[in-house]
Coordinates of C-alpha atoms and ligand atoms in Angstrom, one line a residue:
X1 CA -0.1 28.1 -9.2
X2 CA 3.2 28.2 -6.8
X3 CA 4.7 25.0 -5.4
X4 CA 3.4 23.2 -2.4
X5 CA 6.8 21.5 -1.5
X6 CA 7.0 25.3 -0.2
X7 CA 5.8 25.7 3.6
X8 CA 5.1 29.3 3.2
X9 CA 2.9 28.6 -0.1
X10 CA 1.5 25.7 1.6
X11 CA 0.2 28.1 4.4
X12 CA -1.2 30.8 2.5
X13 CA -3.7 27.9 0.5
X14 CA -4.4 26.5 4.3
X15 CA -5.4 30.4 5.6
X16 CA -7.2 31.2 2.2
X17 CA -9.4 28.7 2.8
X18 CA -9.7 28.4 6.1
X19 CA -8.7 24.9 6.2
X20 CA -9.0 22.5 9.4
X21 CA -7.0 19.1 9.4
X22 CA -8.9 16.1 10.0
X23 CA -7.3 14.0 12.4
X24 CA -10.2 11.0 11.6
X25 CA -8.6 11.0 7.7
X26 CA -5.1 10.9 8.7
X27 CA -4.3 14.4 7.7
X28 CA -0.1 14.9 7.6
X29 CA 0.5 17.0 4.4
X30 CA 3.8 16.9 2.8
X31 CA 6.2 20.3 2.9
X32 CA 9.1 19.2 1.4
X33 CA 9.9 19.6 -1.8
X34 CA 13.4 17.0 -2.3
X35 CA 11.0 14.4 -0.6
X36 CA 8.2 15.0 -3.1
X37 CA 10.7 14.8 -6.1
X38 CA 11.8 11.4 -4.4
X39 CA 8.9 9.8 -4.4
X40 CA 8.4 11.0 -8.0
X41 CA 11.7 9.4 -9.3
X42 CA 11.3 6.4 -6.8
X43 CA 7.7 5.6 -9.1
X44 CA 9.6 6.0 -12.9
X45 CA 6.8 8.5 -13.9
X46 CA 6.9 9.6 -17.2
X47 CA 4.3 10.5 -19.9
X48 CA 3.4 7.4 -20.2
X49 CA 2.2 6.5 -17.2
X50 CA -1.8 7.0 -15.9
X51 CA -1.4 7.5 -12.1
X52 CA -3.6 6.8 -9.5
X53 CA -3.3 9.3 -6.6
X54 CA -4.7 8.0 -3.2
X55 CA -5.7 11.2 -1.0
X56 CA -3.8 14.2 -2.5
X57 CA -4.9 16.6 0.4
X58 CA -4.3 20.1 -0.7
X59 CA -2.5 18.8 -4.2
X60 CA 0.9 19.0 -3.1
X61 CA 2.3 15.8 -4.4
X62 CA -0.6 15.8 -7.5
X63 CA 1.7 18.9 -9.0
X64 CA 4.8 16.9 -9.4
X65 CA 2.7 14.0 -10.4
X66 CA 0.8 16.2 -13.1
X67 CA 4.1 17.2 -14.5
X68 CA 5.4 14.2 -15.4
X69 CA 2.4 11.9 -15.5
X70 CA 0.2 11.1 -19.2
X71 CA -2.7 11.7 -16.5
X72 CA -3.5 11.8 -12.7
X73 CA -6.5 10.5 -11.3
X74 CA -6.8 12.0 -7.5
X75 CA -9.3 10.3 -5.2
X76 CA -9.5 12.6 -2.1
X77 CA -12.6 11.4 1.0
X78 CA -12.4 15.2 2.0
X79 CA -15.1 17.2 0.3
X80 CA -13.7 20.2 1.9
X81 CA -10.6 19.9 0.0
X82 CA -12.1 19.5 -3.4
X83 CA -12.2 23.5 -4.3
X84 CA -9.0 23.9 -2.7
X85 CA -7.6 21.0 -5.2
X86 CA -9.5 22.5 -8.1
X87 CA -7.6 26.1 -7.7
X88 CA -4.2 24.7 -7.1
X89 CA -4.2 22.4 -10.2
X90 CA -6.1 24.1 -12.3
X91 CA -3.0 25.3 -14.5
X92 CA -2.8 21.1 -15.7
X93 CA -5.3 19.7 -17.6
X94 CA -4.0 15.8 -17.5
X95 CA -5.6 15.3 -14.0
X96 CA -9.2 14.4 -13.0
X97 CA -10.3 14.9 -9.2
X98 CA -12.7 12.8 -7.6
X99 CA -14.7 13.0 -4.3
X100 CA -14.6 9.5 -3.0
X101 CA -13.9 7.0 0.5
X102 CA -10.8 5.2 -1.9
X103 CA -12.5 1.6 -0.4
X104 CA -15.7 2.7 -2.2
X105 CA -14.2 2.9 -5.4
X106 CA -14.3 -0.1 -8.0
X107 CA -10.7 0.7 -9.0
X108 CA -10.8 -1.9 -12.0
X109 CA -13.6 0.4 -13.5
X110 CA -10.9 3.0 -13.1
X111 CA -8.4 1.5 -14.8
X112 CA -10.4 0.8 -18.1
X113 CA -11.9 3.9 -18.0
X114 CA -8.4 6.0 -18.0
X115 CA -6.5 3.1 -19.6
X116 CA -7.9 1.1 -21.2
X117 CA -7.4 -1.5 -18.7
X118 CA -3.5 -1.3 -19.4
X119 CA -1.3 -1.1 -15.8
X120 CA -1.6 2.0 -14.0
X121 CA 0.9 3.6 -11.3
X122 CA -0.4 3.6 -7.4
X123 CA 1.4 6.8 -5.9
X124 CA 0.7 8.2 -2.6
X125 CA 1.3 10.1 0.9
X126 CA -1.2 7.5 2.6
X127 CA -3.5 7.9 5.5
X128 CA -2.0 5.6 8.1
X129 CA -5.2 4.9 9.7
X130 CA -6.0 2.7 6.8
X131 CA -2.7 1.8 4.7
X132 CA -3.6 -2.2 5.0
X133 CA -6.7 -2.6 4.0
X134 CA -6.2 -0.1 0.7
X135 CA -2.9 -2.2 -0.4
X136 CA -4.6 -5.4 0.3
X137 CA -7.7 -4.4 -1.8
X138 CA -5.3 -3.1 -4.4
X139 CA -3.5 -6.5 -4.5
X140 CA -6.7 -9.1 -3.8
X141 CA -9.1 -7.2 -6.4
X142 CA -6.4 -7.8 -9.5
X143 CA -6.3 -4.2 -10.7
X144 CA -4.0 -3.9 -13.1
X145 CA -0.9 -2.2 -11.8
X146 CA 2.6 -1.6 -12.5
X147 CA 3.9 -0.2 -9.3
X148 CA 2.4 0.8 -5.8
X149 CA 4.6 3.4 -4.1
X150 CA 3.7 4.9 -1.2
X151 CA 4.7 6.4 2.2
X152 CA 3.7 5.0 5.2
X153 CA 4.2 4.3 8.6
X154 CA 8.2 2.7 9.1
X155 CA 7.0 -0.1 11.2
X156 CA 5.0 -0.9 7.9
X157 CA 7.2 -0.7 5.9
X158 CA 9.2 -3.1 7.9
X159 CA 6.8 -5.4 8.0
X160 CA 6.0 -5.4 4.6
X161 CA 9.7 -6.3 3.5
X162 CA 10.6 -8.8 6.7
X163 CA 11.4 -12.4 6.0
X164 CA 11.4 -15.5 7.9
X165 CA 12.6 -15.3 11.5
X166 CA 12.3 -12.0 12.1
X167 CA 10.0 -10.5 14.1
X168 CA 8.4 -8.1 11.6
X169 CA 7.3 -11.2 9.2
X170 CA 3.3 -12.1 9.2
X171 CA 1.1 -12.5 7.1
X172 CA 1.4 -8.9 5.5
X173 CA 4.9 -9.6 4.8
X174 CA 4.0 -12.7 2.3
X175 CA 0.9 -11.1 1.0
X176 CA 2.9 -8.4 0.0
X177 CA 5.5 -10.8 -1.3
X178 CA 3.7 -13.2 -2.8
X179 CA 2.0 -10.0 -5.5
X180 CA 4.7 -7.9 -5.8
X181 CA 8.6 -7.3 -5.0
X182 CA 8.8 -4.6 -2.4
X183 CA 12.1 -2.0 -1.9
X184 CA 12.4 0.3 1.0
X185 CA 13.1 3.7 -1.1
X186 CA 13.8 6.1 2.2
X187 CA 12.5 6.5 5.6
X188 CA 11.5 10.6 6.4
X189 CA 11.1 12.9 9.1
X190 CA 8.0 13.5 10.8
X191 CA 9.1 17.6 10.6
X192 CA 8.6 17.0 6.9
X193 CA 4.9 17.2 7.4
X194 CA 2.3 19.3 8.6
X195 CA 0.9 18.5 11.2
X196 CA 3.6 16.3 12.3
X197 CA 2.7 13.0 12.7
X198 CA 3.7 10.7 15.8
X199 CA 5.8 8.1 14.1
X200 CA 8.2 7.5 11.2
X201 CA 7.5 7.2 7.9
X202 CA 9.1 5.5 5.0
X203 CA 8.6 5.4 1.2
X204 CA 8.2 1.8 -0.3
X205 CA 7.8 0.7 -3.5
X206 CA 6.2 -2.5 -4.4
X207 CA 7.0 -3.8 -8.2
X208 CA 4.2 -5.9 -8.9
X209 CA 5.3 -9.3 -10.4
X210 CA 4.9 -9.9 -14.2
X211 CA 4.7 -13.6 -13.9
X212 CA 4.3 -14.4 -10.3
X213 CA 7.6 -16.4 -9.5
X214 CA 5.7 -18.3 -6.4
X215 CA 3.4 -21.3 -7.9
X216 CA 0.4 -22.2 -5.7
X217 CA -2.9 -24.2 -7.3
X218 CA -5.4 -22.7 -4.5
X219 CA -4.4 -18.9 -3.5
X220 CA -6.9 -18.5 -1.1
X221 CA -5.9 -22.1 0.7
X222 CA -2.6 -20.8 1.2
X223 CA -3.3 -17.4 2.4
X224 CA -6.1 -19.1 5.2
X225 CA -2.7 -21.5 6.2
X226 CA -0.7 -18.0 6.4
X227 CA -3.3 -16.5 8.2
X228 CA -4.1 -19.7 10.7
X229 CA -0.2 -20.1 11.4
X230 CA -0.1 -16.4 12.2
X231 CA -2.8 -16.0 14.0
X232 CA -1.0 -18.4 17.0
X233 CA 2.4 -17.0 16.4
X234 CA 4.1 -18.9 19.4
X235 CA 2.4 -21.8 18.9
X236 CA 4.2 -24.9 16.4
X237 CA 2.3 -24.9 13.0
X238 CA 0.8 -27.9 13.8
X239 CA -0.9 -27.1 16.8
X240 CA -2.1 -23.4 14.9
X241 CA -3.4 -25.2 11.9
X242 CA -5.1 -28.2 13.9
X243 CA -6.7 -25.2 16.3
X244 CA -8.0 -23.2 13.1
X245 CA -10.3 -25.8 12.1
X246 CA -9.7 -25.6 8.5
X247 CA -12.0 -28.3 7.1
X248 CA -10.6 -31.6 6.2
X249 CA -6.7 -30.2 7.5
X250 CA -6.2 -32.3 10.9
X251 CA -3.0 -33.0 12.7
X252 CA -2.3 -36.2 10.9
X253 CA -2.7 -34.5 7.8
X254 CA -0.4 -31.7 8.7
X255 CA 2.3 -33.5 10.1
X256 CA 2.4 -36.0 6.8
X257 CA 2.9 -32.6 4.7
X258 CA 5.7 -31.4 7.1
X259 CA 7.8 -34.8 6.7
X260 CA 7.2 -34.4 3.2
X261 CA 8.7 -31.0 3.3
X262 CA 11.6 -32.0 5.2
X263 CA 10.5 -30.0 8.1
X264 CA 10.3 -30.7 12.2
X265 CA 6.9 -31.6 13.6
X266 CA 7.7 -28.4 15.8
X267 CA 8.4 -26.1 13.3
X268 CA 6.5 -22.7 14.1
X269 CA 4.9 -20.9 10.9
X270 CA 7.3 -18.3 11.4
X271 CA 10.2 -20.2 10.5
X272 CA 8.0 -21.0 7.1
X273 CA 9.2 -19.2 3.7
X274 CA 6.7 -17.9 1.1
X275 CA 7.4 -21.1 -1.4
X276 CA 7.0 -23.5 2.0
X277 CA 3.9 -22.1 2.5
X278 CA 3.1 -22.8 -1.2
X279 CA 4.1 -26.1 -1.0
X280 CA 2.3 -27.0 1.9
X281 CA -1.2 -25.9 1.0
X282 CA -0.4 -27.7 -2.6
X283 CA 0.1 -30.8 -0.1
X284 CA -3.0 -30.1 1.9
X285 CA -5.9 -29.5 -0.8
Ligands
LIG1 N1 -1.1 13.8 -0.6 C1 -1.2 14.8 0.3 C2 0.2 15.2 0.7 O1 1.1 14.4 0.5 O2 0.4 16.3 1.3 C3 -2.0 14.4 1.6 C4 -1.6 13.2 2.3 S1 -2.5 12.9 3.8 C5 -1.3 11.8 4.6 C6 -3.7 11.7 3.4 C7 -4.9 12.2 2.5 O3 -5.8 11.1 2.2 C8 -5.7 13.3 3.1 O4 -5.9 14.3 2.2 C9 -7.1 12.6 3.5 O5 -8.2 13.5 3.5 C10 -7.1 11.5 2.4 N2 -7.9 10.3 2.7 C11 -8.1 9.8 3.9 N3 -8.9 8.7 3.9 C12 -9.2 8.5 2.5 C13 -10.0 7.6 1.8 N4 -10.6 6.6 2.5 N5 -10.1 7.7 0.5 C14 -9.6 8.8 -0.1 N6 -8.8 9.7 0.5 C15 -8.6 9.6 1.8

């Protein structure tokens, strides 16, 4: 089958088939072939690798992937694309295509069922619509993964890599952080998609840790103490914790946690590193 990173080969599959984008499943299919090959190298795939491909549209980027991958598995919402993927990888054995919502999926079931539950690669031109909630359930449900790279939205991107003091850093920022080590691979034009989209995009990769550099005994503690501080951005951390009525964190409780930390009583969360926040909900249980 001819190379999708080709526009016109690209539009001879659309008009074969007839093909109409979905704007409601963030339809923006990649036509160019030295960004495909980037985001290729930027994940390390080689033969050894099982990938997991998140949306693959019309197959473009599952070629490449199939080339160098041990074995692709392509989850794609879009029953409509499913012949369309099944003629133009049919010349590569190494892939199975499945006809799935991605947030449906139990994506540790994958795993063990292509790798024996050994890491897998995340690769993929994401739907914008709903980058967030796929990376957080890739990082909250534990799959086991090696890397996760992906294009998304810039701003995203941004966010995803911002530290204190800045304001792209949130709560995404040290969720991200706190799983894996994210890098900023390239940002792309909209014209190398069709449709174009509206905003910027940028390839990130995020290296998940081995052995998680940032020690905290109660996870989900901290992350409600991210979320709380966040959630009242311009408020000091005391008044944003006090006002999320965590049970049995008051205002007394907070402050005694801050002096202990060194910190002003009018820090805002902000201002707070990943290992502060660890700290502090180690303090607070
Ligand atoms: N990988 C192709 C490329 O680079 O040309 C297509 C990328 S396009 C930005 C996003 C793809 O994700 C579309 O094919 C869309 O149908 C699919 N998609 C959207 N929501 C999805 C979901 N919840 N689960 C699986 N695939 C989804």
């Amino acid at each position: 089958m001819a190379d999708l990173g080709n526009i016109s080969n690209t539009k001879r599959v659309l008009e074969k088939y007839g093909f109409n984008f979905q704007k409601k499943f963030g339809q923006n299919f990649l036509i160019d072939a030295n960004v495909l090959e980037n985001i290729v190298d930027g994940a390390g795939i080689t033969s050894d690798d099982v990938v997991l491909e998140i949306g693959p549209g019309i197959g473009t980027m599952t070629q490449y992937l199939c080339e160098r991958a041990g074995f692709v598995i392509c989850v794609e919402i879009d029953k409509n694309l499913i012949p369309i993927l099944e003629d133009t990888l049919m010349d590569y054995e190494n892939k199975e295509i499945i006809n799935a919502d991605v947030l449906d999926l139990d994506l540790n079931e994958l795993a063990v069922r292509y790798n024996g539950g050994s890491p897998i690669k995340v690769v993929a031109n994401l739907p914008y619509y709903i980058t967030t909630p796929i990376i957080m359930g890739l990082l909250e449900s534990h799959v086991p993964l090696k890397s996760i790279t992906i294009m998304i939205q810039k701003e995203v991107a941004d966010r995803m890599q911002a530290g204190p003091g800045t304001k792209d850093y949130g709560a995404l920022s040290l969720a991200v952080q706190y799983y894996t080590l994210p890098e900023v691979l390239t940002t792309v034009s909209a014209n190398c998609f069709m449709p174009r989209p509206n905003v910027d995009s940028s390839v990130i990769r995020l290296t998940l840790h081995e052995d998680n550099p940032t020690k905290v005994k109660d996870e989900e503690l901290m992350f409600k103490l991210i979320r709380a501080s966040f959630n009242q951005r311009r408020k000091t951390l005391v008044n944003g914790l006090t006002n999320a009525g965590l049970s049995g964190i008051g205002k007394d409780e907070v402050l005694k946690a801050l002096e202990e930390m060194e910190l002003s009583a009018t820090v805002r969360g902000e201002a707070l590193t990943l290992e502060q926040f660890a700290r502090l909900s180690d303090l607070l249980m």
